[in-house]
Coordinates of C-alpha atoms in Angstrom, one line a residue:
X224 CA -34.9 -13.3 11.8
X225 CA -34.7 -11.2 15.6
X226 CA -32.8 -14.1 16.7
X227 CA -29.9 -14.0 13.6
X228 CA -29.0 -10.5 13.9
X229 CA -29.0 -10.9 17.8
X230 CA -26.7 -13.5 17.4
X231 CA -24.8 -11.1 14.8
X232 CA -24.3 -8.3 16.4
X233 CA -22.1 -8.6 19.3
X234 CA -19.7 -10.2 16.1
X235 CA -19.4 -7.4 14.6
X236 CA -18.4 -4.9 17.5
X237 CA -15.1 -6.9 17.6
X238 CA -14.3 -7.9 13.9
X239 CA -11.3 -7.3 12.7
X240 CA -10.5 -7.1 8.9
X241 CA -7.5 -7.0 6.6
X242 CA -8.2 -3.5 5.9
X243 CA -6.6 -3.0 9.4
X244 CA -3.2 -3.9 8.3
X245 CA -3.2 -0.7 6.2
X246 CA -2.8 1.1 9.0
X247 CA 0.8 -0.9 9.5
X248 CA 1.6 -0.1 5.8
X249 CA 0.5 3.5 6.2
X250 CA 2.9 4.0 9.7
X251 CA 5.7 1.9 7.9
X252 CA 6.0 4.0 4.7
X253 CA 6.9 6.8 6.9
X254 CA 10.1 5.6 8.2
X255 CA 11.0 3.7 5.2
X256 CA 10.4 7.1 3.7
X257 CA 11.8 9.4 6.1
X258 CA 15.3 8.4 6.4
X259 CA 15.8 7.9 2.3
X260 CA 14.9 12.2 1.7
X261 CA 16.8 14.2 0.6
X262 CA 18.3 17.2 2.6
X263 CA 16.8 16.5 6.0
X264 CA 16.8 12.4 6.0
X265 CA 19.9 12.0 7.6
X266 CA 18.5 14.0 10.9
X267 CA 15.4 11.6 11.0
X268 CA 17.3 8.4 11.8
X269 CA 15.9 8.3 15.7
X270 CA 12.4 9.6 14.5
X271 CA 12.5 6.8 11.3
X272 CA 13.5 3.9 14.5
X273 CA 10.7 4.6 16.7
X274 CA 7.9 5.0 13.8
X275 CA 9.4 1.6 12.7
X276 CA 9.4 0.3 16.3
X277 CA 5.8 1.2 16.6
X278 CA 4.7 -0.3 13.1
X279 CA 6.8 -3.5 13.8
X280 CA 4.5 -3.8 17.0
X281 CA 1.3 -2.9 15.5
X282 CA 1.8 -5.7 13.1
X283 CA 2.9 -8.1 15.5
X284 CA -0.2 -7.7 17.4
X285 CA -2.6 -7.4 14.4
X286 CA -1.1 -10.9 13.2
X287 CA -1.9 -12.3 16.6
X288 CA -5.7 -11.1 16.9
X289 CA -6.1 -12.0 13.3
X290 CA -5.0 -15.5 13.8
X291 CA -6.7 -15.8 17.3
X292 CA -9.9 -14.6 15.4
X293 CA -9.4 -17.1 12.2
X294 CA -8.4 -20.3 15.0
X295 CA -11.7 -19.5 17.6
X296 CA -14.5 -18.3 14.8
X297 CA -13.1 -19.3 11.3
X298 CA -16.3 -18.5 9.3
X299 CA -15.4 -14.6 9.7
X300 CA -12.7 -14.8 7.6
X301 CA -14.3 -17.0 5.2
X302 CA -17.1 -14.5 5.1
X303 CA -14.6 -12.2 4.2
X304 CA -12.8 -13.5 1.7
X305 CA -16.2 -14.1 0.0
X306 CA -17.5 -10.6 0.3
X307 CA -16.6 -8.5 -3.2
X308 CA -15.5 -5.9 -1.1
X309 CA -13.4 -6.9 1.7
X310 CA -11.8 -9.8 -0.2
X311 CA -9.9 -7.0 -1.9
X312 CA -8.5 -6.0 1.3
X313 CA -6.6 -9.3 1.8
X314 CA -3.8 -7.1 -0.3
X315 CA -2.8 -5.2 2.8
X316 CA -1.4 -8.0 5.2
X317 CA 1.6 -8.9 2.7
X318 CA 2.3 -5.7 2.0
X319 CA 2.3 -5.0 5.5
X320 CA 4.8 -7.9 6.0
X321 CA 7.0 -6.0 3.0
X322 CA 6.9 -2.6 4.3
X323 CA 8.3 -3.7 7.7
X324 CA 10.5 -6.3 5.8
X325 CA 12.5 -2.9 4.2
X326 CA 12.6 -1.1 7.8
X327 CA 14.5 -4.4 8.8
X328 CA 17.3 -3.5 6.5
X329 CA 17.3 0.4 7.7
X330 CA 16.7 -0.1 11.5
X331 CA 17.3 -4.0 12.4
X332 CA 20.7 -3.3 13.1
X333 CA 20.2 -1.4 16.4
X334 CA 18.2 -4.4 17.5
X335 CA 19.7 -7.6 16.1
X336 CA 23.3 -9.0 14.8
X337 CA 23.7 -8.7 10.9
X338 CA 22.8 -12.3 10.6
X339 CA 19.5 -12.3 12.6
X340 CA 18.4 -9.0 10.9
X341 CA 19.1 -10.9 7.7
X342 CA 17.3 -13.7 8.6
X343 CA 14.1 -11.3 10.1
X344 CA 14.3 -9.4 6.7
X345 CA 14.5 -12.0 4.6
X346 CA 11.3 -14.1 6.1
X347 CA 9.3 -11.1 5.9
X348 CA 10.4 -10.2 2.4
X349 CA 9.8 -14.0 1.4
X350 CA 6.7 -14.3 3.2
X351 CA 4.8 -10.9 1.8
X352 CA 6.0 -12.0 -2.3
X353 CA 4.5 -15.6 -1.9
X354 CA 1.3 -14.3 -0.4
X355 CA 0.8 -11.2 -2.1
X356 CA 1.7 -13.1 -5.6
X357 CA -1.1 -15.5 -4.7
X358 CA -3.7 -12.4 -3.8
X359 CA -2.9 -10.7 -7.3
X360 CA -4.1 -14.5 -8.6
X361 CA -7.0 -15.7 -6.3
X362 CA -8.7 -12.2 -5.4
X363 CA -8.8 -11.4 -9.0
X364 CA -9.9 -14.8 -10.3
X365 CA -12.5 -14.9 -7.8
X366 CA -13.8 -11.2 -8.7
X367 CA -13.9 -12.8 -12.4
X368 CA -15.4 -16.3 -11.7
X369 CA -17.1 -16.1 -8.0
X370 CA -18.5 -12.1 -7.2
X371 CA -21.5 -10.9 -8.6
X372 CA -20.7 -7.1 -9.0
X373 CA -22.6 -4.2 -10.1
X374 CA -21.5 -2.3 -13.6
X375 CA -20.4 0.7 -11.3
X376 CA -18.7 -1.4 -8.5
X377 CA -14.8 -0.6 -9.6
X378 CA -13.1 1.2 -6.8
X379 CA -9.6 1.8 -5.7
X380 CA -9.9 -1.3 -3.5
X381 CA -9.3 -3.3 -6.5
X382 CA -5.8 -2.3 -6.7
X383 CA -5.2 -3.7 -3.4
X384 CA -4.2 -7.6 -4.5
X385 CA -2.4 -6.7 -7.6
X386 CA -0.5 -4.0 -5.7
X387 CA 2.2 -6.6 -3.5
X388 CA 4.2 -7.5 -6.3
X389 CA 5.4 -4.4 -6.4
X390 CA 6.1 -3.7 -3.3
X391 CA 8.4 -7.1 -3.6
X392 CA 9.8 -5.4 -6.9
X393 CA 11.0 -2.1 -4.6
X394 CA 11.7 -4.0 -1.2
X395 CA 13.4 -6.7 -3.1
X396 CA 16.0 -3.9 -4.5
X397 CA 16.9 -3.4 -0.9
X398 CA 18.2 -7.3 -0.9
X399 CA 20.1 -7.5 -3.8
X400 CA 23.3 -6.3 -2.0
X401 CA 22.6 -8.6 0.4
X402 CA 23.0 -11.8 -1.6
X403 CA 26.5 -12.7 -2.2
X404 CA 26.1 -14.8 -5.2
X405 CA 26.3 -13.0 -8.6
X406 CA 24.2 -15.4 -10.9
X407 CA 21.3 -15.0 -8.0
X408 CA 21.7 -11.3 -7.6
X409 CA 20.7 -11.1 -10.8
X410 CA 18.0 -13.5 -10.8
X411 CA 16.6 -11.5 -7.9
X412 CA 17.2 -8.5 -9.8
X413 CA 14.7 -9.9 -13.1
X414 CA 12.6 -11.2 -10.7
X415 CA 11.9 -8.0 -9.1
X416 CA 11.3 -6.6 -12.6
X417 CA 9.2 -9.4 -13.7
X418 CA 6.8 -8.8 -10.4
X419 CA 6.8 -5.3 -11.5
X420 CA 5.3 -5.7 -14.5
X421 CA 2.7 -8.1 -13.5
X422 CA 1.7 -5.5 -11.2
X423 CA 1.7 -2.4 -13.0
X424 CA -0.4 -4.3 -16.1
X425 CA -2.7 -5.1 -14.1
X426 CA -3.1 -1.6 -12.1
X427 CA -2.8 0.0 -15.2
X428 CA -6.2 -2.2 -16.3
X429 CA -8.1 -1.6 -13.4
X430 CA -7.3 2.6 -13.5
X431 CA -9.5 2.7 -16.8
X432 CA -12.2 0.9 -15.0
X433 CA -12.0 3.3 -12.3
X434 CA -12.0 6.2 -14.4
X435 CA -14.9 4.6 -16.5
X436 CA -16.7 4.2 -13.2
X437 CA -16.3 8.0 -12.1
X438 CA -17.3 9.2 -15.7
X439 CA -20.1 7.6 -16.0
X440 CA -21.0 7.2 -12.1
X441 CA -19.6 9.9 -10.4
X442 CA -18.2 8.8 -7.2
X443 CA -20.2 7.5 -4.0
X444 CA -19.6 10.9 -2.2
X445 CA -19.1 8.5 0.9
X446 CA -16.5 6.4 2.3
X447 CA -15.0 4.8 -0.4
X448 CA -13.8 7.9 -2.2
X449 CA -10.4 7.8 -0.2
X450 CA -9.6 4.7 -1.8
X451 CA -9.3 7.0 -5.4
X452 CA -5.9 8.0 -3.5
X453 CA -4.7 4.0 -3.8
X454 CA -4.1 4.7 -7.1
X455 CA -1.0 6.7 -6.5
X456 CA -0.2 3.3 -4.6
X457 CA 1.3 1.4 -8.1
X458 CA 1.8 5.3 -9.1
X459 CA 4.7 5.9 -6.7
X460 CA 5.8 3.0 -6.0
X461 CA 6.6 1.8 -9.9
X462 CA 8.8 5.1 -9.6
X463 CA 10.3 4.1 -6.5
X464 CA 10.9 0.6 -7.7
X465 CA 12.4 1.5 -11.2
X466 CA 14.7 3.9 -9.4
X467 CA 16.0 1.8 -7.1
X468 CA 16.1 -1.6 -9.0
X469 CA 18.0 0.7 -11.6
X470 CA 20.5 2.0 -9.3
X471 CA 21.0 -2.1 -8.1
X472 CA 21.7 -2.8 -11.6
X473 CA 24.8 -0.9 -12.6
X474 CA 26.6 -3.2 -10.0
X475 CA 25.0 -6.6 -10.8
X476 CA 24.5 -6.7 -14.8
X477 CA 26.6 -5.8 -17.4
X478 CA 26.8 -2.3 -19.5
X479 CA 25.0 -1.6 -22.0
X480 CA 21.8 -3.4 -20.0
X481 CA 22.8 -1.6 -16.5
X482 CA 22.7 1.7 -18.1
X483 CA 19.9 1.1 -19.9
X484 CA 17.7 -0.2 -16.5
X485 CA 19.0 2.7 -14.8
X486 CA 18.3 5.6 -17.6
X487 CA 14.8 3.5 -17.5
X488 CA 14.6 5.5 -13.6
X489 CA 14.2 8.5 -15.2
X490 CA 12.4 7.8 -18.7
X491 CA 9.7 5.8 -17.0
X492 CA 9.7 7.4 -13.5
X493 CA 9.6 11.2 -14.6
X494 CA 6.3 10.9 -16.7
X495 CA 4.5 8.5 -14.4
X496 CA 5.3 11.3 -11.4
X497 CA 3.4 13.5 -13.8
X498 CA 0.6 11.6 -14.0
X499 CA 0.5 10.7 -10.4
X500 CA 0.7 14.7 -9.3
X501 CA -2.5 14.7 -11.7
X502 CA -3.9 12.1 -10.2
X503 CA -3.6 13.6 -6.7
X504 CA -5.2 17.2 -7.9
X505 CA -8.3 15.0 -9.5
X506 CA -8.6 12.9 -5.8
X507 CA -8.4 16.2 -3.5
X508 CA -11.0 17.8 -5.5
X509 CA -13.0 14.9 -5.4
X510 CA -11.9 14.6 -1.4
X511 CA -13.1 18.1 -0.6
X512 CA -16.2 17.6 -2.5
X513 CA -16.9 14.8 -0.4
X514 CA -16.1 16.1 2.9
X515 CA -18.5 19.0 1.9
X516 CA -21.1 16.2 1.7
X517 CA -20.3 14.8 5.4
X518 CA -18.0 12.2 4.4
X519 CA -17.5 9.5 7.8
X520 CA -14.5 8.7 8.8
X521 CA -13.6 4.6 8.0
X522 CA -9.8 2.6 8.0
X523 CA -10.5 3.7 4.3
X524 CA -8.7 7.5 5.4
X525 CA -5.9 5.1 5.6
X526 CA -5.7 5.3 1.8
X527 CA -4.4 8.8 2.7
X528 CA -0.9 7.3 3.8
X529 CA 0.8 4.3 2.2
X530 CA -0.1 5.7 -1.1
X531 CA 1.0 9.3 -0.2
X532 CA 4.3 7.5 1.2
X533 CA 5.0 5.8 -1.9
X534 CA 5.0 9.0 -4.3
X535 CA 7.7 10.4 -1.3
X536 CA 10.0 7.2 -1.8
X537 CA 9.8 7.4 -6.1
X538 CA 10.5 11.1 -5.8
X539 CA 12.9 10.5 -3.8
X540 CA 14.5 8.1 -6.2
X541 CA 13.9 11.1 -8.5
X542 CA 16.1 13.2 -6.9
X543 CA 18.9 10.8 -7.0
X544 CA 19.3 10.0 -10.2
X545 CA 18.4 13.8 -11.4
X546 CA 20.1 15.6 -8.9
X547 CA 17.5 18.2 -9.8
X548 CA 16.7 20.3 -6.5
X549 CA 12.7 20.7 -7.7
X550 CA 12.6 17.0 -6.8
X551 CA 14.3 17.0 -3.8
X552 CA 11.9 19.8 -2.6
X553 CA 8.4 17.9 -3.7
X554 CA 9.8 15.0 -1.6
X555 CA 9.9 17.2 1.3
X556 CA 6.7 18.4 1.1
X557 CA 5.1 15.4 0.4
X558 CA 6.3 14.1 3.4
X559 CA 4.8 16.8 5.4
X560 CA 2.0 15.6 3.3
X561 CA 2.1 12.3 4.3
X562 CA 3.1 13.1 8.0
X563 CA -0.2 15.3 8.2
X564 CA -2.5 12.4 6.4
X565 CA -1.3 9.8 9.1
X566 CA -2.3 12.4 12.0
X567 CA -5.5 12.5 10.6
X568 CA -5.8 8.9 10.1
X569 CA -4.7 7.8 13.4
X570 CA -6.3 10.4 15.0
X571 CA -9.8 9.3 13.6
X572 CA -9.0 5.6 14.0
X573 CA -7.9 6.7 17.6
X574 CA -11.7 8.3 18.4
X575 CA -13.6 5.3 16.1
X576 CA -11.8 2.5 18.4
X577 CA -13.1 4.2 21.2
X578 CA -16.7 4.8 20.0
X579 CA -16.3 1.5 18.3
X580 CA -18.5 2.2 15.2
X581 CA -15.3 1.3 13.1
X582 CA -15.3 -2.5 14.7
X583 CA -18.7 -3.0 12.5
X584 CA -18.3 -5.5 10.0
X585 CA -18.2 -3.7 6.6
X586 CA -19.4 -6.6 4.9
X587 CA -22.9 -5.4 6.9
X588 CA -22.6 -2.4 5.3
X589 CA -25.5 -0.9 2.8
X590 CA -24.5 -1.3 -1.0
X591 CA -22.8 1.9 -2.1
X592 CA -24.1 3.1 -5.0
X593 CA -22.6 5.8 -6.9
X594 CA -23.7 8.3 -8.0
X595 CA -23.1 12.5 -10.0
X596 CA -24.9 16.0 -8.8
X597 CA -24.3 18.0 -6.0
X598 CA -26.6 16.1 -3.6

């Protein structure tokens, strides 16, 4: 047994997991999001260009140590894909791929012609529907079939595969003016709609199991509690997806369907920004009361960002179609939000790189079990 973990150990000081690329997703979202709010976006062009810049290279080097990793020691990532935990991770790469896919569209153009932006956009966007489509299949099959989990095992991770398709229903929006034929402009456009109901079913399922969890559980008080805040994930970015895809629709389908998908912004974005403000004050109290209890810093403080930056982008869409100026103003704030979650991210993932405690494999990780009480 001394000579196994021997053998083990210097493998997990260098591991790298899919949970990494939520650190792209969680840089991403912020210019995506930046240049889109209202009253201020149109001075954060620059700013929106370098953040993009910097995620577009963070994801270009993750890719390449991921795949270097997978082509010299293959079994880590099959031990990942088998462990209940990390397997629901395999969510972030392809909606990595999609954030950076929509900051194509915004920024390409100061570094490409219009038809090799196109053609960058378009892979990415193609690339991050097929794979995250086949994570909101095969992660969830295998947690139904393969996985032996415990009865209070539902966390926020296990949004993370159904998540992508709609990110591909928002990103996709982007395209739609893009394609030149009508009959596939509105393909697209049902497409998108169609991923974002797969998605938000299924999120929508697996929020009663994590509220089912904390009620009769209580939380772990440790490092999975930031990944309550991935539920504003499917939150925000339903809003930001119905608000955009609505918008799209008044110049691709006919009336009375166009009006009707884009009144849909507002009937079906307003009460689900309710719910997701809710949501937020039940995760910062349970936050705070973990952070009393010496909460570590993991990549799961990432949850903190892409989430955060997807409530910024639907109330956003909020504010357009209301043209109410209390909207406008909660998507400024949230950005500062947002902008002060990612310092604190980066910042702690900045200091764990260098002590290297968050290179160890979490699959080596002790079972966390939750639990209720102040201790």
């Amino acid at each position: 047994m001394t000579v196994n973990v021997e053998n083990v150990e210097p493998e997990l000081n260098i591991e790298i997991g899919p949970n990494w690329f939520a650190s792209v997703m969680g840089t991403g979202i912020i210019a995506n999001a930046a240049v889109g709010l209202p009253m201020v976006g149109q001075y954060l062009g620059q700013a929106g260009l370098v953040i993009w810049v910097i995620a577009s290279l963070m994801l270009i080097v993750m890719l390449l140590l991921k795949a270097v990793q997978t082509i010299t020691n293959p079994h880590i990532i099959k031990r990942q894909f088998n462990d209940p935990v990390m397997a629901q991770f395999f969510g972030a790469p392809p909606m990595a791929l999609l954030t950076i896919a929509g900051g194509t569209l915004l920024f390409g153009h100061h570094f490409f012609a219009q038809d090799t932006l196109m053609v960058i956009a378009w892979s990415l966007w193609i690339t991050g529907t097929i794979v995250g489509m086949m994570t909101a299949v095969i992660i969830p099959y295998r947690l139904f079939t393969h996985h032996e989990v415990r009865g209070d095992a539902a966390f926020g991770g296990w949004l993370m595969p159904v998540v992508p398709p709609m990110v591909s229903a928002a990103i996709g929006a982007m395209f739609i003016p893009h394609v030149q034929d009508t009959l596939l402009q509105q393909t697209l456009l049902y497409a998108c709609y169609a991923m974002f109901g797969t998605s938000l079913m299924a999120a929508m399922i697996i929020l009663t199991l994590i509220w089912g969890r904390l009620v009769h559980s209580g939380t772990s008080g440790g490092a999975r509690v930031p990944t309550l805040w991935l539920v504003l994930g499917p939150l925000g970015q339903s809003i930001t997806a119905a608000g955009a895809l609505g918008a799209v629709a008044l110049a691709v389908v006919e009336h009375p369907i166009a009006g009707s998908l884009n009144t849909m912004a507002i009937l079906y974005g307003v009460p689900v920004w309710g719910f997701a403000f809710y949501w937020s004050i039940l995760a910062s109290f349970l936050t705070l009361r973990a952070l009393r209890r010496k909460m570590p810093f993991a990549l799961t403080w990432w949850a903190f960002t892409f989430p955060v930056g997807t409530c910024v982008t639907g109330t956003t869409q909020l504010a357009l179609h209301t043209g109410l100026p209390a909207f406008e103003w909660a998507a400024v704030i949230l950005f500062a939000g947002l902008l002060c979650a990612w310092i604190i991210a980066a910042w702690g993932t900045i200091k764990g790189l260098k002590s290297g405690h968050i290179m160890k494999n979490p699959v080596s990780s002790p079972i966390i079990i939750a639990k209720k009480g102040p201790k």
